[in-house]
Structures are given as structure tokens and as C-alpha cells.
GROMACS .gro file of C-alpha atoms in nm:
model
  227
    1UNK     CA    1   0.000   0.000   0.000
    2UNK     CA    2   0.126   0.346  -0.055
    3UNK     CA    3   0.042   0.587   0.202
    4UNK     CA    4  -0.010   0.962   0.166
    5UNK     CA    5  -0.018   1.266   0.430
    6UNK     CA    6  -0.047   1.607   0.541
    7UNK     CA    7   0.034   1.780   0.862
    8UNK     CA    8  -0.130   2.106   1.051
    9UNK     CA    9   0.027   2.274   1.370
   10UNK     CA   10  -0.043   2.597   1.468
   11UNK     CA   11  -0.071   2.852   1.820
   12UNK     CA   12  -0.408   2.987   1.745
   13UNK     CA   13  -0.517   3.191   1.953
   14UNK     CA   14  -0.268   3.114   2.231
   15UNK     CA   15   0.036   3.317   2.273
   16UNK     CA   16   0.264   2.940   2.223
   17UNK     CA   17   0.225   2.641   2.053
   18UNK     CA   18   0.183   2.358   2.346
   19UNK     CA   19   0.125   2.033   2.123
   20UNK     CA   20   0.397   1.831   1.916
   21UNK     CA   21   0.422   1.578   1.670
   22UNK     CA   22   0.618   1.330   1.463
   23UNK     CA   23   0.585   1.149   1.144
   24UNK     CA   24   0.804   0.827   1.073
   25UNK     CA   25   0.738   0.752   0.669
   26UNK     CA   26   0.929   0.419   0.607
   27UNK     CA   27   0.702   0.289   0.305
   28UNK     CA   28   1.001   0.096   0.229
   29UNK     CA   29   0.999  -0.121   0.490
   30UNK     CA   30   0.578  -0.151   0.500
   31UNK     CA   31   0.532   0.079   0.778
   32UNK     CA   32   0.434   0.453   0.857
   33UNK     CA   33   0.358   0.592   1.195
   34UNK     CA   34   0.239   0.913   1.326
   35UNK     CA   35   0.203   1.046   1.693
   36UNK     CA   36   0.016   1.383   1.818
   37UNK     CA   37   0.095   1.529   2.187
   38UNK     CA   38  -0.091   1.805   2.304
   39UNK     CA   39   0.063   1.965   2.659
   40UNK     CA   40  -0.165   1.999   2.934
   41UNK     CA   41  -0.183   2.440   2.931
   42UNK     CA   42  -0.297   2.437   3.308
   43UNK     CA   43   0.063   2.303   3.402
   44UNK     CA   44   0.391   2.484   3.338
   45UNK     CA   45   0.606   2.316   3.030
   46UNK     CA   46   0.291   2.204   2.763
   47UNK     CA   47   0.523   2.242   2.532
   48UNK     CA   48   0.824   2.049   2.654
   49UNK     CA   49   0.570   1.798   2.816
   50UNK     CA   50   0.439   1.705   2.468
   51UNK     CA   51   0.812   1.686   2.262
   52UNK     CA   52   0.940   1.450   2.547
   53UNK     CA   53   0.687   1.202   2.531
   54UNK     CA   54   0.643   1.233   2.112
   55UNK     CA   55   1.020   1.191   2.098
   56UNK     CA   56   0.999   0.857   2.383
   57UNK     CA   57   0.729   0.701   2.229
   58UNK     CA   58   0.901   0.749   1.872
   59UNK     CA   59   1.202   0.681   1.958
   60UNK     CA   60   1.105   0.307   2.111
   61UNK     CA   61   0.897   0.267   1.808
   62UNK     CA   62   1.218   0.291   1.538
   63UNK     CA   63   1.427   0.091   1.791
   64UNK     CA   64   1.230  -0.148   1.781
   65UNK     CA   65   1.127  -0.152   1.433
   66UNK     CA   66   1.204  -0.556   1.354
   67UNK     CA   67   0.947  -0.597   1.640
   68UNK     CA   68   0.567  -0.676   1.508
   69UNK     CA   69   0.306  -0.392   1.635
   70UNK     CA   70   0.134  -0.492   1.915
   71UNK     CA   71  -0.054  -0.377   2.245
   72UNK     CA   72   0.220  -0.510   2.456
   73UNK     CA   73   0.457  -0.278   2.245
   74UNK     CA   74   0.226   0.010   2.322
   75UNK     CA   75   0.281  -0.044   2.672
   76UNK     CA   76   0.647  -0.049   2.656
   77UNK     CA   77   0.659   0.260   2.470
   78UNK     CA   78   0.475   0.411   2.687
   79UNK     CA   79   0.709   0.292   2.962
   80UNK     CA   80   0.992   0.475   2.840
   81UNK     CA   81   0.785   0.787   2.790
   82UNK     CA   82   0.677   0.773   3.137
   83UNK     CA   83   1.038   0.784   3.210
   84UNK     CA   84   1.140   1.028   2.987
   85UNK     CA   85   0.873   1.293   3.135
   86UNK     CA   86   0.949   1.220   3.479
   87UNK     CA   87   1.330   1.248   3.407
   88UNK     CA   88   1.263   1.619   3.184
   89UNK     CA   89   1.038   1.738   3.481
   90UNK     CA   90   1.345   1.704   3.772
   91UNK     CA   91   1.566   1.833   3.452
   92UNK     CA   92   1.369   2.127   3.460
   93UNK     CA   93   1.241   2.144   3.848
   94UNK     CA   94   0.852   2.113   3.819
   95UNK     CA   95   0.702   1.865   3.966
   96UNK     CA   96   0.399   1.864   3.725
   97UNK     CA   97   0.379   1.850   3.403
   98UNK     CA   98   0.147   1.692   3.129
   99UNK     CA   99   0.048   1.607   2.779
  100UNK     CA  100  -0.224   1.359   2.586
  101UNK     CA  101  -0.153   1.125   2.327
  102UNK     CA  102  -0.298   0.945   2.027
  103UNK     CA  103  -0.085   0.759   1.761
  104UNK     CA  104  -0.119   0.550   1.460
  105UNK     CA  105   0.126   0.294   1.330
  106UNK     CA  106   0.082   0.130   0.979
  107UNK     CA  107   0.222  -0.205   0.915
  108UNK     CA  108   0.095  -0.402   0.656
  109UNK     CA  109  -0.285  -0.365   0.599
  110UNK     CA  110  -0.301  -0.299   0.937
  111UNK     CA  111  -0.334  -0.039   1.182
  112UNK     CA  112  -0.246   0.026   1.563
  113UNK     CA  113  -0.424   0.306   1.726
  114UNK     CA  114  -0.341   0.434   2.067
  115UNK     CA  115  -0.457   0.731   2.269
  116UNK     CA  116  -0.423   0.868   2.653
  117UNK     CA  117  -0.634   1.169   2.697
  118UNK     CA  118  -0.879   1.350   2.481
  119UNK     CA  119  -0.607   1.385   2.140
  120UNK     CA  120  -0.808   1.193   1.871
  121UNK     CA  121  -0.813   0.941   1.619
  122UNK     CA  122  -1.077   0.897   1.360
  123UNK     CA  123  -1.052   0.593   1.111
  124UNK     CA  124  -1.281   0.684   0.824
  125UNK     CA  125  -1.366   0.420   0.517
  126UNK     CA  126  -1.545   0.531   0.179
  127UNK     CA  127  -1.903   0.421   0.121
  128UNK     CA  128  -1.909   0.408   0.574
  129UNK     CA  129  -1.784   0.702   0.723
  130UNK     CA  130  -1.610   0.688   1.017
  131UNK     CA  131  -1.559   0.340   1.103
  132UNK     CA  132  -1.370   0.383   1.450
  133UNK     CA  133  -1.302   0.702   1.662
  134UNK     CA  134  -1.077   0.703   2.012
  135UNK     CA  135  -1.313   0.770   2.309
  136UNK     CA  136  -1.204   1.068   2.538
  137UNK     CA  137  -1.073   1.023   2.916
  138UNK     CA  138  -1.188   1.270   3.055
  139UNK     CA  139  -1.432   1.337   3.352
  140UNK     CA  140  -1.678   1.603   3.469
  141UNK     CA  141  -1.599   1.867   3.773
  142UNK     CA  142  -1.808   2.120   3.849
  143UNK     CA  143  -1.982   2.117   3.507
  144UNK     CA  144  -1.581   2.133   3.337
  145UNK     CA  145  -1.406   1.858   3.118
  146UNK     CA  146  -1.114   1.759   3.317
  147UNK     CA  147  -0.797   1.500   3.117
  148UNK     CA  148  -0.866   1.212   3.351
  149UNK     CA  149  -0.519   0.996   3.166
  150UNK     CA  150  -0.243   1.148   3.063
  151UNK     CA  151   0.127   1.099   3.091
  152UNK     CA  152   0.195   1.373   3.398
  153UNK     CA  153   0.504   1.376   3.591
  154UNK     CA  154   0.514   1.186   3.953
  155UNK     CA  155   0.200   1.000   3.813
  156UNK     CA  156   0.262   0.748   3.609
  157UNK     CA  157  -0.014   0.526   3.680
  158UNK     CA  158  -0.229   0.779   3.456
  159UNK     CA  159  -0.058   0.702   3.104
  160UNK     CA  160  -0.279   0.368   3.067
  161UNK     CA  161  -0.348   0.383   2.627
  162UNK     CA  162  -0.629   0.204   2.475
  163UNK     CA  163  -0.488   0.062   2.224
  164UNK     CA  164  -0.659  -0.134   1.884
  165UNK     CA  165  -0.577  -0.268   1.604
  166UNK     CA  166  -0.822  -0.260   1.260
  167UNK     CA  167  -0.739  -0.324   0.896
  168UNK     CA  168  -0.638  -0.049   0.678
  169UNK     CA  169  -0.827  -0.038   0.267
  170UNK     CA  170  -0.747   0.121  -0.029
  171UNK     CA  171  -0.893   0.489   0.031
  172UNK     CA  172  -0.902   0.464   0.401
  173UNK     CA  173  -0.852   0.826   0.560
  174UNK     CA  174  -0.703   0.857   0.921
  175UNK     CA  175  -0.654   1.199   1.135
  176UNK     CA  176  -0.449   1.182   1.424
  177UNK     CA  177  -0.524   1.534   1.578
  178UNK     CA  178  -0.508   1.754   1.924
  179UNK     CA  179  -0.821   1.887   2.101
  180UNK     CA  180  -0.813   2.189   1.972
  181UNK     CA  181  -0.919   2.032   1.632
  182UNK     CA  182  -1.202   1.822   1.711
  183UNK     CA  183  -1.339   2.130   1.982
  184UNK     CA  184  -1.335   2.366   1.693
  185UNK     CA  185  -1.606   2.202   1.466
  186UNK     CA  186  -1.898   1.981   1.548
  187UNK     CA  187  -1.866   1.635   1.463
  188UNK     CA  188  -2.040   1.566   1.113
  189UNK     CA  189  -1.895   1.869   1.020
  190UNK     CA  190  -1.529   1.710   1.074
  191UNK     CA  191  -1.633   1.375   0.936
  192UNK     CA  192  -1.771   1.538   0.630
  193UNK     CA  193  -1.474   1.740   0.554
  194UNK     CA  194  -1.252   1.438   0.590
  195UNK     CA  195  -1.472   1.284   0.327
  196UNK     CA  196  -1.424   1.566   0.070
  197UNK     CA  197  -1.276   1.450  -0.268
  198UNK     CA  198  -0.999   1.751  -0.232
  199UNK     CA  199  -0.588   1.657  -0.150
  200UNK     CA  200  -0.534   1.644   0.193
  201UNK     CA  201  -0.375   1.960   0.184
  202UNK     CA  202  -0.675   2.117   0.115
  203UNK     CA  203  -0.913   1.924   0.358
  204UNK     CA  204  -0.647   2.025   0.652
  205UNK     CA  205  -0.696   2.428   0.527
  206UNK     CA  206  -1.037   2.455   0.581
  207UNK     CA  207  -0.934   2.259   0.912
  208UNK     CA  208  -0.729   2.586   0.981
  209UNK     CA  209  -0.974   2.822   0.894
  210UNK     CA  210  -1.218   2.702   1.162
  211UNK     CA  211  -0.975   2.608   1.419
  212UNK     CA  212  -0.900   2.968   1.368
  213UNK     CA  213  -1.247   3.140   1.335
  214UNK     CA  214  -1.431   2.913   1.603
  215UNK     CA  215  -1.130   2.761   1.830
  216UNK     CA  216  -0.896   2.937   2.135
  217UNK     CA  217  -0.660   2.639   2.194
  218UNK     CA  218  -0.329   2.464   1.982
  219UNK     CA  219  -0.420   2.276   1.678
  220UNK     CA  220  -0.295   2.010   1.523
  221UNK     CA  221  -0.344   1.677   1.309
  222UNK     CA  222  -0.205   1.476   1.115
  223UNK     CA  223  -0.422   1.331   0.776
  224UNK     CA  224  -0.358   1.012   0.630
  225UNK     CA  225  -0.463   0.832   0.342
  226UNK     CA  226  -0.432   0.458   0.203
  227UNK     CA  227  -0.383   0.439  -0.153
   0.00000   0.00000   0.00000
């Protein structure tokens, strides 16, 4: 299969850009993988938060390349970024510090999706729509959406992923993306736009312009399509 993509990452309306990302494109060797971080702005570091994990969980993922996808290598990776954070955070001296986290690794025809948090992945197949979407942690508190996993420093018992994996077809769209995407639309809105016969490049625009117009967070996603 060949795989094509586009990426998004932007401030908005904040004054910094808090979320991170990483795309691994090694068609080559029948694999591509993609991971969004999105640093939790009510703790000091987002930003740092969200490029230590993206670069953990990346990192394990090329090391162990010759290693089949699997949920027990989720959990490893995740491991090491729990590490990594914890590590950065006395590097830095805060003792909290946060980000989500959803990823998708190709290998083959098929996919493995992760998440911790509220970052978002929606698997979307022509002639069905969206054919699997990560479900948020989060939890109510006093009427406000609170991150109830994420991978937070002195707290590792929080970066838990749900983790799947699904068969990728010919035409199969995927969009990895931050909070700050899926908050700035409503949902058939975002599932038709992702169903638009435009390049991704264009479909991740109009992304922009709303995330823009209607959003006041980060935004950013990744798009993906199986050709």
C-alpha cells in the first residue's frame, strides 16, 4: 500500500504552541507511523511535556522496528515515555507536568491506534464514514471537562493507552489530531470534511480556517490516506 499525508500545527489563539508531533514515513519497509501530543496548558512546560513524550514514544517505536506492532509494544513505549517525562520534569524542576496522546502505526494492511487523553483518532472508510473514533478520558468537575489519563510527571499510573488494532483499505482516511481540532467544529462537520474528494492539503486548510475562526486552543493533526 502506498500511504499519503499532510500535517497542521499551529498557536491559534494562544500566545505558544503547546502540542507536538512526529511522522516516521518508512514505506520501504511496509510501515508509517504518526504520533500527536498536546501539553496539558494548566501546568507549566505544555510544550516540553508534549516533545518529550512524542520523541519517547518514537524513539522506542524505530528501535524497535524488527518488532511486530502490538498492544504489549504500546505499553512499553509508553514505559519509556513515562520515564522520559518524569526524568525532563526534575531536569527542569517542576514537579507537574502533562500532555495527551494518540498515535497511529501502519504495518501491513493494518493499523495500531493508541490514545491517553482526549487527542483523537478517527478511522474513516469510503461508502461508511467513520468506522472507528478514540473515546475521550476525561471526567466532569463542576460542570468542566477535566484530562482524567495522561502521561503527567510523579503519576505514572495515569498514562494507561487504549490501544486497537483494525485493517487499513485502499482509500481509508485517518486523522491523528489535538483537542483543539475536534473542539473547533462539530462532529459531522469534521467527518464530512474528511470525506471531501480535495488533496489532503486542502481538507487540513479549511481545518485551519475554523480552528482559527471558532477555536482558542493549539491545533494540530495529522491526515492520512491509504492508496
Amino acid at each position: 500500500m502506498k500511504i499519503r499525508y499532510a500535517t497542521i500545527s499551529k498557536e491559534g489563539r494562544r500566545s505558544n504552541n503547546e502540542d507536538f508531533f512526529v511522522v516516521m514515513d518508512q514505506q520501504e519497509r511496509g510501515r508509517f507511523w504518526g504520533i500527536v501530543c498536546d501539553g496539558m496548558g494548566g501546568h507549566a512546560c505544555g510544550e516540553v511535556a508534549s516533545e518529550t513524550v512524542a520523541h519517547a514514544v518514537s524513539a522506542y517505536w524505530e528501535q524497535h522496528a524488527e518488532e511486530r506492532d502490538s498492544e504489549a509494544k504500546v505499553v512499553e513505549a509508553c514505559q519509556e515515555a513515562t520515564r522520559a517525562i518524569e526524568q525532563k520534569a526534575r531536569e527542569v524542576g517542576l514537579k507537574e507536568m502533562g500532555t495527551t496522546m494518540v498515535m497511529a502505526s501502519i504495518e501491513g494492511d493494518i493499523v495500531t491506534i493508541a490514545h491517553v487523553g482526549d487527542s483523537r483518532c478517527y478511522l474513516q472508510r469510503p461508502g461508511q464514514g467513520v468506522v472507528y473514533q478514540t473515546q475521550d478520558h476525561v471526567r466532569l468537575s463542576f460542570g468542566y471537562e477535566i484530562v482524567a489519563r495522561s502521561f503527567f510527571s510523579s503519576h505514572p499510573e495515569e498514562a494507561i493507552a487504549d490501544v486497537v488494532q483494525l485493517p487499513v483499505c485502499s482509500g481509508d482516511r485517518i486523522l491523528l489530531c489535538s483537542d483543539g481540532v475536534h473542539k473547533s467544529m462539530e462532529p459531522e462537520d469534521l467527518e464530512a470534511r474528511m470525506m471531501e474528494e480535495k488533496s489532503l492539503e486542502e481538507i487540513l486548510h479549511g481545518f485551519d480556517l475554523s480552528c482559527w475562526k471558532y477555536g482558542d486552543d493549539n491545533y494540530t493533526a495529522i491526515l492520512i490516506e491509504v492508496e
